[in-house]
MMTF fields as JSON, N, C-alpha, C and O atoms, coordinates in Angstrom:
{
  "mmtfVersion": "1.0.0",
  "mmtfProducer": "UNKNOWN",
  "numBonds": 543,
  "numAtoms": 544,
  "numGroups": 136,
  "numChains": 1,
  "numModels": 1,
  "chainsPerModel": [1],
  "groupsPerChain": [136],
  "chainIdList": ["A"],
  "bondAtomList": [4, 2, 8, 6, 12, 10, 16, 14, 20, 18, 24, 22, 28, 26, 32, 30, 36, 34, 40, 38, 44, 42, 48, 46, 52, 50, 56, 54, 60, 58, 64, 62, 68, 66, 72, 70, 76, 74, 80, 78, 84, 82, 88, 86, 92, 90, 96, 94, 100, 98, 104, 102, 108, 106, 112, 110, 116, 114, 120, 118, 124, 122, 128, 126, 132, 130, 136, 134, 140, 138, 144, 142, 148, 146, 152, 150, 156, 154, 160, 158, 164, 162, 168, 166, 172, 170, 176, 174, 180, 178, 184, 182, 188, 186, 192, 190, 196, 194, 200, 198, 204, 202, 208, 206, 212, 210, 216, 214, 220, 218, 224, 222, 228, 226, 232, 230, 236, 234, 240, 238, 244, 242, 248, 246, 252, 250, 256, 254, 260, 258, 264, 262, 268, 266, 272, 270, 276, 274, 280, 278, 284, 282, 288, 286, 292, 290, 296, 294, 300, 298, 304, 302, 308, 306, 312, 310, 316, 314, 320, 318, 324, 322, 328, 326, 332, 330, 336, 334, 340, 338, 344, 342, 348, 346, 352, 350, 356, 354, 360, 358, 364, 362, 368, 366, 372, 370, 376, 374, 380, 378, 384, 382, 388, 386, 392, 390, 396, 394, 400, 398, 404, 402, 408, 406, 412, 410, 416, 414, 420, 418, 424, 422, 428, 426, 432, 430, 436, 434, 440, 438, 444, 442, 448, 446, 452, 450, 456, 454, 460, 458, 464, 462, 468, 466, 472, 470, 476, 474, 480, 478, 484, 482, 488, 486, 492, 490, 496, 494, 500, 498, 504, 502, 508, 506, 512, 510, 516, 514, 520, 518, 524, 522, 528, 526, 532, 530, 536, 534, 540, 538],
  "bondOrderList": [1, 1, 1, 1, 1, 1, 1, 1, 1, 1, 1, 1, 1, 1, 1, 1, 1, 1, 1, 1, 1, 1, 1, 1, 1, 1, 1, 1, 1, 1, 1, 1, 1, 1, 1, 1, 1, 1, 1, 1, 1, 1, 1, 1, 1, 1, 1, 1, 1, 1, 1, 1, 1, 1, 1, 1, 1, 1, 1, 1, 1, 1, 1, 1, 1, 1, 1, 1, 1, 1, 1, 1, 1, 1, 1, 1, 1, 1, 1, 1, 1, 1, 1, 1, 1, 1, 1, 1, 1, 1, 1, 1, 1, 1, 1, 1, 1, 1, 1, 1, 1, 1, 1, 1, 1, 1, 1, 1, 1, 1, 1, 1, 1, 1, 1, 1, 1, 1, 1, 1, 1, 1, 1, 1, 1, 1, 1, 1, 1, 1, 1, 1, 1, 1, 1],
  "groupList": [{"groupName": "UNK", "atomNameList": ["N", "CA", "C", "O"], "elementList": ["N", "C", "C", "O"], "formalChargeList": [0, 0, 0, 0], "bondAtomList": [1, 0, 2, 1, 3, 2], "bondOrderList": [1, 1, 2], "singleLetterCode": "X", "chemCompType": "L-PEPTIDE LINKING"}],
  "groupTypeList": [0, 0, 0, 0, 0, 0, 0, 0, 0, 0, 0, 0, 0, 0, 0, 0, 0, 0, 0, 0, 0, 0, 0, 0, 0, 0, 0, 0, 0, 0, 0, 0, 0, 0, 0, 0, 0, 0, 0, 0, 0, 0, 0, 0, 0, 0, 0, 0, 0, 0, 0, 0, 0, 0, 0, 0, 0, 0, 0, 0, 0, 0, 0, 0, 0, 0, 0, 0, 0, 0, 0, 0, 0, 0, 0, 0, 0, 0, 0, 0, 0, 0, 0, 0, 0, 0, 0, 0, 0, 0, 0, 0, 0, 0, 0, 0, 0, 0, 0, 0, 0, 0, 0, 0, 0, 0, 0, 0, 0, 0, 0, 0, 0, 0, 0, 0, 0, 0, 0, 0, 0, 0, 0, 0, 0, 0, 0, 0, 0, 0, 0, 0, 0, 0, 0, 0],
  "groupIdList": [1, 2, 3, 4, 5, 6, 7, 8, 9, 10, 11, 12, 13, 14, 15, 16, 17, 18, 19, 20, 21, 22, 23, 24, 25, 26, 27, 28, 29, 30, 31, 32, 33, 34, 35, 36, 37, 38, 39, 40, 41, 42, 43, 44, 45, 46, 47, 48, 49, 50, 51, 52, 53, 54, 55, 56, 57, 58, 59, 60, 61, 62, 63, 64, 65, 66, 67, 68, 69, 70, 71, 72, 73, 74, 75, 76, 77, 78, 79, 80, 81, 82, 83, 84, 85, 86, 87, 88, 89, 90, 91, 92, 93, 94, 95, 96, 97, 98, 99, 100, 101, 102, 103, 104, 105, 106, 107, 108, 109, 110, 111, 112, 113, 114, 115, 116, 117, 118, 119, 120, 121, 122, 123, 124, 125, 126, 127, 128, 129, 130, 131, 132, 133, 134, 135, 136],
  "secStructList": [7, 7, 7, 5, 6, 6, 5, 7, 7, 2, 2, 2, 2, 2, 2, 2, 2, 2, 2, 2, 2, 2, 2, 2, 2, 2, 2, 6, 6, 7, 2, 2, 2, 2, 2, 2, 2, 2, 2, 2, 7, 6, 6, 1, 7, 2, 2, 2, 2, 2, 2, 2, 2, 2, 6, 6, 6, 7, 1, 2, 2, 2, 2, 6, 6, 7, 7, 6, 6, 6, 1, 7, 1, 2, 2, 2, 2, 2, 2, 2, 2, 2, 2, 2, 2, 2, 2, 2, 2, 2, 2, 2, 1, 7, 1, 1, 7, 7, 7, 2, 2, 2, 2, 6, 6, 1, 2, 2, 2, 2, 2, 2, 2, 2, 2, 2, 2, 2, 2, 2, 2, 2, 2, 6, 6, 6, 7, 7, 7, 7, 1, 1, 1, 7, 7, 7],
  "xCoordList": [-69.533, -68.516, -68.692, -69.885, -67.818, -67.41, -67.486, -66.768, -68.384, -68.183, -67.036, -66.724, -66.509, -65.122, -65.409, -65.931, -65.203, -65.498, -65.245, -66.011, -63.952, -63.979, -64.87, -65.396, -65.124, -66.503, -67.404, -67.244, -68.426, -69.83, -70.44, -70.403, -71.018, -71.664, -72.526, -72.937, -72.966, -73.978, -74.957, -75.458, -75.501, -76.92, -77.087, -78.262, -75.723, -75.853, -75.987, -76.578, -75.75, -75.689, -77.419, -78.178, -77.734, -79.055, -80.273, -81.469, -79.441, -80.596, -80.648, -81.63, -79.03, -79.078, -79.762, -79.792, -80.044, -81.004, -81.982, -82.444, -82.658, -84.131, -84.323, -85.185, -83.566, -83.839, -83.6, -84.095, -82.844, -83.281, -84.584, -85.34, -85.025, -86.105, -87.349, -87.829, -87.683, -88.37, -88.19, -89.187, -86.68, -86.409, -87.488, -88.537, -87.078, -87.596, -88.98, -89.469, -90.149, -91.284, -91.764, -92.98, -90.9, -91.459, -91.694, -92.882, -90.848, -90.816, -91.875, -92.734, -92.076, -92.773, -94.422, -95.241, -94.668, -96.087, -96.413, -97.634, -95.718, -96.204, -95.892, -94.794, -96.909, -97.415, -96.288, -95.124, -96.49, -95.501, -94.296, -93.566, -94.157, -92.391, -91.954, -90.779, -92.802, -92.078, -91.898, -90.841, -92.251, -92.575, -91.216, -90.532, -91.062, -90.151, -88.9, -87.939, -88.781, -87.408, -87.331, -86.3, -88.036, -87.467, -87.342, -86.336, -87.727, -87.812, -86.074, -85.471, -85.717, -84.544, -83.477, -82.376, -83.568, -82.514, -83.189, -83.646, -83.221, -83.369, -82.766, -83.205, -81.6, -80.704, -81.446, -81.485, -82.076, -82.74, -84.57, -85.353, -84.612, -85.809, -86.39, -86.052, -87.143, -87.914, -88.593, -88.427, -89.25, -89.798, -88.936, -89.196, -87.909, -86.908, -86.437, -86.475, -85.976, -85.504, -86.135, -85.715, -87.993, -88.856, -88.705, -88.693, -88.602, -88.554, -87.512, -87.675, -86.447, -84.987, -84.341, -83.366, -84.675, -84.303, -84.463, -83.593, -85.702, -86.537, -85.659, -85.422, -85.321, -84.255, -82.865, -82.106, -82.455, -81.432, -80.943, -79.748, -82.37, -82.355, -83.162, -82.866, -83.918, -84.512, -85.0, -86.068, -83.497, -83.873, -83.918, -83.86, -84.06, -83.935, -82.526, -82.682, -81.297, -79.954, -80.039, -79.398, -80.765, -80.482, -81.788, -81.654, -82.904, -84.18, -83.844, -84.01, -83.224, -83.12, -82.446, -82.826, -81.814, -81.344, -82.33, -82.017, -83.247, -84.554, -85.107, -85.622, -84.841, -84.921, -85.061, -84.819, -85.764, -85.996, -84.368, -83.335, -84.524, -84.833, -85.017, -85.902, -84.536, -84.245, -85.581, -86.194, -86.234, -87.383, -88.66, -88.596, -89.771, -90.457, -91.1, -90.477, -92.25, -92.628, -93.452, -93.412, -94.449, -94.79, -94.636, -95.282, -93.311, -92.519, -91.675, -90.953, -91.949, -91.299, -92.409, -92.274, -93.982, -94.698, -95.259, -95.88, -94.626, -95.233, -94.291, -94.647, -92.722, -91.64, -92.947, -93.609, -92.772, -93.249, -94.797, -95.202, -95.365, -96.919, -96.765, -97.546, -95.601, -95.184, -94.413, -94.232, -93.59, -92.564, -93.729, -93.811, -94.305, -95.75, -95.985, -95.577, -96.654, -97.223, -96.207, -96.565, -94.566, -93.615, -93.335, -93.042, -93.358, -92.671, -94.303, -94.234, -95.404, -96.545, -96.549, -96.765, -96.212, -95.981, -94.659, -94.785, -93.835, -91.973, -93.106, -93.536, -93.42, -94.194, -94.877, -94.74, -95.942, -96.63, -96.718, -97.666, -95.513, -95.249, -94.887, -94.655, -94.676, -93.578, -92.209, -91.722, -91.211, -89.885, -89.553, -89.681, -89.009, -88.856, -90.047, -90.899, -89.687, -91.24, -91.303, -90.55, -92.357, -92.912, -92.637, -92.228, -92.684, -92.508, -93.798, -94.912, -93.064, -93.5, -95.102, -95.804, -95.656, -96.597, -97.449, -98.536, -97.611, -97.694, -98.12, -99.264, -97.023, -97.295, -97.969, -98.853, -98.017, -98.999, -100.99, -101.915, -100.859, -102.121, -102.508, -103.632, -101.874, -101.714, -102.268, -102.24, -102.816, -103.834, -102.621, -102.469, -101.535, -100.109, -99.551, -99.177, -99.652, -98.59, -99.105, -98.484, -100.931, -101.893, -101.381, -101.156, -101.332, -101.356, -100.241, -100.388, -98.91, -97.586, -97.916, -97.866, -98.176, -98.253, -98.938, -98.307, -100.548, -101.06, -100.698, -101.248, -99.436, -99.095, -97.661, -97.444, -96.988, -95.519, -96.494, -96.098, -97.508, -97.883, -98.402, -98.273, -98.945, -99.149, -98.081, -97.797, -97.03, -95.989, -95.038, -94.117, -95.348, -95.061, -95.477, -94.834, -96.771, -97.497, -97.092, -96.932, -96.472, -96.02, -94.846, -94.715, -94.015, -92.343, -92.72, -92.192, -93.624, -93.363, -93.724, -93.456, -94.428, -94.562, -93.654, -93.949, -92.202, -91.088, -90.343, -89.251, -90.374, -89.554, -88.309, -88.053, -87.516, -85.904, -84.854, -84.986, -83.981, -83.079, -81.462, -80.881, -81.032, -79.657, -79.05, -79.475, -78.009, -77.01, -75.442, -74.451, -75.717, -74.174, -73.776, -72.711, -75.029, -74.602, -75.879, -76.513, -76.037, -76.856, -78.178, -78.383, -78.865, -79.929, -80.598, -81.375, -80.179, -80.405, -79.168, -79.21],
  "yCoordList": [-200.189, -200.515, -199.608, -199.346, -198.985, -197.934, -198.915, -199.901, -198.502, -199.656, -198.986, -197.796, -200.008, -199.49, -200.298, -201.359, -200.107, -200.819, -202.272, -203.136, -202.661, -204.354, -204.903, -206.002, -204.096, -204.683, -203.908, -203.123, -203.91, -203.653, -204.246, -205.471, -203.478, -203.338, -204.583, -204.499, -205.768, -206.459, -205.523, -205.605, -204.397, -203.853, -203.397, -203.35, -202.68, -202.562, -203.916, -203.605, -204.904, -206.4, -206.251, -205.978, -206.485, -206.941, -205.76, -205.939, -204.487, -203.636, -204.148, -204.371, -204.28, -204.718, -206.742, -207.33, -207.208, -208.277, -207.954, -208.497, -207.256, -206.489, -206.241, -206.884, -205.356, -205.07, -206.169, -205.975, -207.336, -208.023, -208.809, -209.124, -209.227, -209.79, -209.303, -209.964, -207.411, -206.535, -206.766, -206.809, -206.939, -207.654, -209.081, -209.297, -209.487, -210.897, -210.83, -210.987, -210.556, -210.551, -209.554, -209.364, -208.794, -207.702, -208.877, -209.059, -209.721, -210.515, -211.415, -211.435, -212.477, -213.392, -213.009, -213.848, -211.468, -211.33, -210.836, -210.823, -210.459, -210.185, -211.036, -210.974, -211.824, -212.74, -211.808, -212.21, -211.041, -209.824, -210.158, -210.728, -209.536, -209.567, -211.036, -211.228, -212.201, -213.433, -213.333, -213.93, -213.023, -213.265, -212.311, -212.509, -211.325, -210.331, -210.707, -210.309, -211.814, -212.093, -213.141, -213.185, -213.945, -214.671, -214.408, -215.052, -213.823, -212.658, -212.079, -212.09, -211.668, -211.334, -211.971, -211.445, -213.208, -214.023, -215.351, -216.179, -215.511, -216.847, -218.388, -219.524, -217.663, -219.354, -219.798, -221.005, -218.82, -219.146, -219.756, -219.407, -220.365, -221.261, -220.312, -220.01, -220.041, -218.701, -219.354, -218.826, -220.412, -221.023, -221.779, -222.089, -221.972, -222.802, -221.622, -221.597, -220.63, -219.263, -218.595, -218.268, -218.59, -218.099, -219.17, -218.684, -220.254, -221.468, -221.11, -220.546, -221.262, -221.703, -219.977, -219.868, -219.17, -217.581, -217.355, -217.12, -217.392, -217.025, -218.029, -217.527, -219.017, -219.639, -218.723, -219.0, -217.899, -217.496, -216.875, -216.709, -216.062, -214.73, -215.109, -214.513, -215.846, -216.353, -217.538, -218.126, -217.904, -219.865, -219.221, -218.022, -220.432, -220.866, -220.104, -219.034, -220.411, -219.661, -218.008, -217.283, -217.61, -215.996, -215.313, -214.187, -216.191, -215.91, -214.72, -213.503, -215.687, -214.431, -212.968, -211.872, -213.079, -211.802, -210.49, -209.316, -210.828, -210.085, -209.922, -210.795, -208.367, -207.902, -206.547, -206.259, -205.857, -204.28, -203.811, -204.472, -202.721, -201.485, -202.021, -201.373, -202.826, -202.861, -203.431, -202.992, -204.718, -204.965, -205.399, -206.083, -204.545, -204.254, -205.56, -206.618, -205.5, -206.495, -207.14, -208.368, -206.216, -206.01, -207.234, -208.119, -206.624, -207.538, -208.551, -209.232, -208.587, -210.258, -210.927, -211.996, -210.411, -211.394, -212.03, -213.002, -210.848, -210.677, -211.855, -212.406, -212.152, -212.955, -214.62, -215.443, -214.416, -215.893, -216.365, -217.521, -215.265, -215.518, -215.947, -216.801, -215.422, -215.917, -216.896, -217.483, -217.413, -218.481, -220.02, -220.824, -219.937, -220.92, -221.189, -222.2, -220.207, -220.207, -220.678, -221.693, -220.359, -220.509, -221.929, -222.587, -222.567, -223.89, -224.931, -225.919, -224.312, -225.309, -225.482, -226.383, -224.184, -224.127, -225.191, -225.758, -225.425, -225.706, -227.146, -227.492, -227.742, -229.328, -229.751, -230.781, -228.625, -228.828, -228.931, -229.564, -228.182, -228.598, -229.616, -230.427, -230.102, -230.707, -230.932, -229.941, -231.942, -231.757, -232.678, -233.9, -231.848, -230.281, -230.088, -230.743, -228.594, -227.793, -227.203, -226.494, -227.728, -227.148, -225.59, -224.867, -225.126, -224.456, -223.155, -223.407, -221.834, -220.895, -220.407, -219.731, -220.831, -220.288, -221.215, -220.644, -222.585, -224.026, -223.381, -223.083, -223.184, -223.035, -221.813, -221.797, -220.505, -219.484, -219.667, -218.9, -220.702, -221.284, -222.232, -222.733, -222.46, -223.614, -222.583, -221.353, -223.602, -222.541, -222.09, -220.945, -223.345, -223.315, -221.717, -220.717, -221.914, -220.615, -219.145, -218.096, -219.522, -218.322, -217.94, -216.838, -218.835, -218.528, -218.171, -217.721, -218.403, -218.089, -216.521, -215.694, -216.114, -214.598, -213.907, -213.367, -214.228, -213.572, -213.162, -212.257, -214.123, -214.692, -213.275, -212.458, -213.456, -212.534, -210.705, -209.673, -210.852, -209.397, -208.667, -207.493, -209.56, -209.122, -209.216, -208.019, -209.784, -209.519, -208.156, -207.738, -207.612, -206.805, -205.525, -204.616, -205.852, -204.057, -203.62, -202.399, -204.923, -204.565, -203.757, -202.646, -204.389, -204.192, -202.621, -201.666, -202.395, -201.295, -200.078, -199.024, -200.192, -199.143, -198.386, -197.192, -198.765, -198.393, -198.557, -198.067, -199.021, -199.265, -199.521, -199.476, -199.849, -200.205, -199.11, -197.926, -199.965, -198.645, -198.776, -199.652, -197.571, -197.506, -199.192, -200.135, -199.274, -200.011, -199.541, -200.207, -198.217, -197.842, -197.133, -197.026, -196.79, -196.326, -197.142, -198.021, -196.525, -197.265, -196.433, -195.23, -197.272, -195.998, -195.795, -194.867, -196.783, -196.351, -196.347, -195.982],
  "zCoordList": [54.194, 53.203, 51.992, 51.835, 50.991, 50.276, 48.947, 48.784, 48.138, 46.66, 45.959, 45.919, 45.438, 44.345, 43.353, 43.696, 42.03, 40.674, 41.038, 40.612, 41.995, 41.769, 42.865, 42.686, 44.208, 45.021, 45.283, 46.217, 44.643, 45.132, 46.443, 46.555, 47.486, 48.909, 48.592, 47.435, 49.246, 49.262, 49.016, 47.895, 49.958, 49.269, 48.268, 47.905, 47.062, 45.941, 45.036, 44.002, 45.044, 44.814, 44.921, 43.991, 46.177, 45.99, 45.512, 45.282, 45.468, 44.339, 42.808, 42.1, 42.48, 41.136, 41.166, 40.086, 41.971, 42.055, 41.864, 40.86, 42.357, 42.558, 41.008, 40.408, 40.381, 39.129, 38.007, 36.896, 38.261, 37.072, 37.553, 36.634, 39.014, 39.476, 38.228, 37.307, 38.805, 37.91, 36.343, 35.622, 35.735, 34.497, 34.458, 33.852, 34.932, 34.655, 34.66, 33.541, 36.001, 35.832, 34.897, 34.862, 34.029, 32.811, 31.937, 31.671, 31.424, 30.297, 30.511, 29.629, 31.874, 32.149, 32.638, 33.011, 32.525, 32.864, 31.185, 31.027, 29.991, 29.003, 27.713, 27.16, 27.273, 26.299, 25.092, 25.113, 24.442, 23.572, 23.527, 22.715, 24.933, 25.212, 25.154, 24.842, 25.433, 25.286, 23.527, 23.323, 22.652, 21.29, 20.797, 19.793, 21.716, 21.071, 21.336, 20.677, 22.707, 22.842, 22.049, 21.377, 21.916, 21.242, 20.048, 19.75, 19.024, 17.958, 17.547, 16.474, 18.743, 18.843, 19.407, 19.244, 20.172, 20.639, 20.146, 20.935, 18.585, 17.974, 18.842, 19.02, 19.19, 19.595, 21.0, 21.239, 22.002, 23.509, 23.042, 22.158, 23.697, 23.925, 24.975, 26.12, 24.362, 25.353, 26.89, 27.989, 26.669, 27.561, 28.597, 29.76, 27.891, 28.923, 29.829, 31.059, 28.971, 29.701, 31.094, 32.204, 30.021, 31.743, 32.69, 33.821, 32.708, 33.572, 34.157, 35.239, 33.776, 34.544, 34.711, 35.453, 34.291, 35.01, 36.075, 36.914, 36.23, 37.852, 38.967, 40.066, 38.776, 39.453, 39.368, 40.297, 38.647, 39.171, 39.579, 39.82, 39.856, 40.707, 42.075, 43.111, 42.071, 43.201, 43.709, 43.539, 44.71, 45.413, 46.499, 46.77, 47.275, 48.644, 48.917, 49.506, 48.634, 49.074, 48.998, 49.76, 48.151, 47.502, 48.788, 49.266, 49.142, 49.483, 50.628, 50.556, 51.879, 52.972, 52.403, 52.814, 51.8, 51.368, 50.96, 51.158, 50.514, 50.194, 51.648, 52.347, 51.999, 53.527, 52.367, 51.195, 53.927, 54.297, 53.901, 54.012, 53.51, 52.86, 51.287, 50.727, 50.609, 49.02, 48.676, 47.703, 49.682, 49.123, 50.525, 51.547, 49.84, 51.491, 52.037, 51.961, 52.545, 53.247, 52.115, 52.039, 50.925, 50.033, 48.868, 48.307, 48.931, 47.37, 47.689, 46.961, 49.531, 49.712, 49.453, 48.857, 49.886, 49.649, 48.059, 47.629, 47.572, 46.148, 45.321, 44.279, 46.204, 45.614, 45.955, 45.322, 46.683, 47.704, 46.661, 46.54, 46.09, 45.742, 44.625, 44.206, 43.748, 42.139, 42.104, 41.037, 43.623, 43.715, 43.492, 42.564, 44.49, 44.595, 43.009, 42.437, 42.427, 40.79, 40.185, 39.589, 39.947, 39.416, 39.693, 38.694, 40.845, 41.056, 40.249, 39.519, 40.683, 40.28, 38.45, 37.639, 38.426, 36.603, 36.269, 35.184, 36.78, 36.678, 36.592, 35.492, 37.607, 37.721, 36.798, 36.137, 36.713, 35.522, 34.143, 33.676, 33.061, 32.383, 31.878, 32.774, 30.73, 30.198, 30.043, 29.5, 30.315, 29.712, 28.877, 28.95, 27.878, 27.616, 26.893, 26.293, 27.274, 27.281, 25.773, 25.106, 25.582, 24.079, 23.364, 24.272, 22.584, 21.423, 22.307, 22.768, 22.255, 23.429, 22.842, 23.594, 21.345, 20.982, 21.265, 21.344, 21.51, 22.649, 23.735, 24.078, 24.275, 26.026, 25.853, 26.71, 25.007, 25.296, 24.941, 24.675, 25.088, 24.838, 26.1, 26.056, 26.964, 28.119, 29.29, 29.317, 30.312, 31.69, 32.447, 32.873, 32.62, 33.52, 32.82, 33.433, 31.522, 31.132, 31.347, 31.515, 31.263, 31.524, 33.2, 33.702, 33.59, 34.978, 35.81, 36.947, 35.155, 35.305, 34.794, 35.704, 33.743, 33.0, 34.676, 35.584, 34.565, 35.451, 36.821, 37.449, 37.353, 38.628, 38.676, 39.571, 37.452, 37.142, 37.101, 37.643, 36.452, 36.64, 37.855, 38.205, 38.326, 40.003, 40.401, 40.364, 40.849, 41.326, 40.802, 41.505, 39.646, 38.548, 39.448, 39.974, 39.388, 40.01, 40.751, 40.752, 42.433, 43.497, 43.446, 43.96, 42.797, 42.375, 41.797, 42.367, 40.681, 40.214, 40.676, 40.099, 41.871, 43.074, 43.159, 43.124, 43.303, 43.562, 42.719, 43.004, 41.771, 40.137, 40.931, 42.135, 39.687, 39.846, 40.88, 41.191, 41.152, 41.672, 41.181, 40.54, 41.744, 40.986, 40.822, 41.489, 39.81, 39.398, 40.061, 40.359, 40.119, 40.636, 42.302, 42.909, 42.597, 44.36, 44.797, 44.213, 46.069, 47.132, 47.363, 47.206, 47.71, 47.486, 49.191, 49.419, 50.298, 51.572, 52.397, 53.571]
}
């Protein structure tokens, strides 16, 4: 299938998935960047954000889609290893979840960071890929 501005190819779809995935575990493996977004997007609850994001790039419905060529065998497992950490963190908190300089003091939030940067390293093997063509 031929992308045209009003439809994009499913595999361009799921590169530009891939890259906010890589978006997302940038923000949620660095203690900083949580401080800076919220820094700069006063009105978002930073913590609610890392919580309920990672859901919207990656459930159960979106899951099979994460296949060979866009993401390897690698960074499915790397999805699956931070999904585990991500849902035990989601339980473990509080609702609603405390004030993000709170939770950056918490083992759950230590361990969500540590959990998003390993998944981070994998992903960045291969960094992002185009937004506008296909890349296999």
């Amino acid at each position: 299938m031929t992308d045209t501005p009003e439809q994009p190819s499913q595999l361009l779809i799921t590169q530009r998935v891939r890259n906010r995935i890589i978006e997302y575990l940038e923000v949620a493996s660095d203690f900083a960047a949580q401080l800076e977004y919220q820094k700069n997007v006063p009105i978002a609850h930073v913590p609610t954000e890392v919580i309920c994001e990672w859901n919207d790039w990656v459930s159960e419905q979106s899951r099979p889609a994460f296949t060979e060529p866009v993401f390897t065998v690698e960074e499915q497992a790397a999805i699956d290893q931070f999904h585990t950490v991500w849902d035990k963190v989601a339980d473990e908190t509080p609702d609603p979840l405390p004030e993000l300089e709170v939770l950056m003091k918490s083992e759950p939030w230590r361990l969500l960071r540590g959990a998003a940067s390993r998944a981070l390293t994998v992903f960045n093997q291969r960094g992002r890929f185009s937004e506008d063509f296909e890349q296999f």
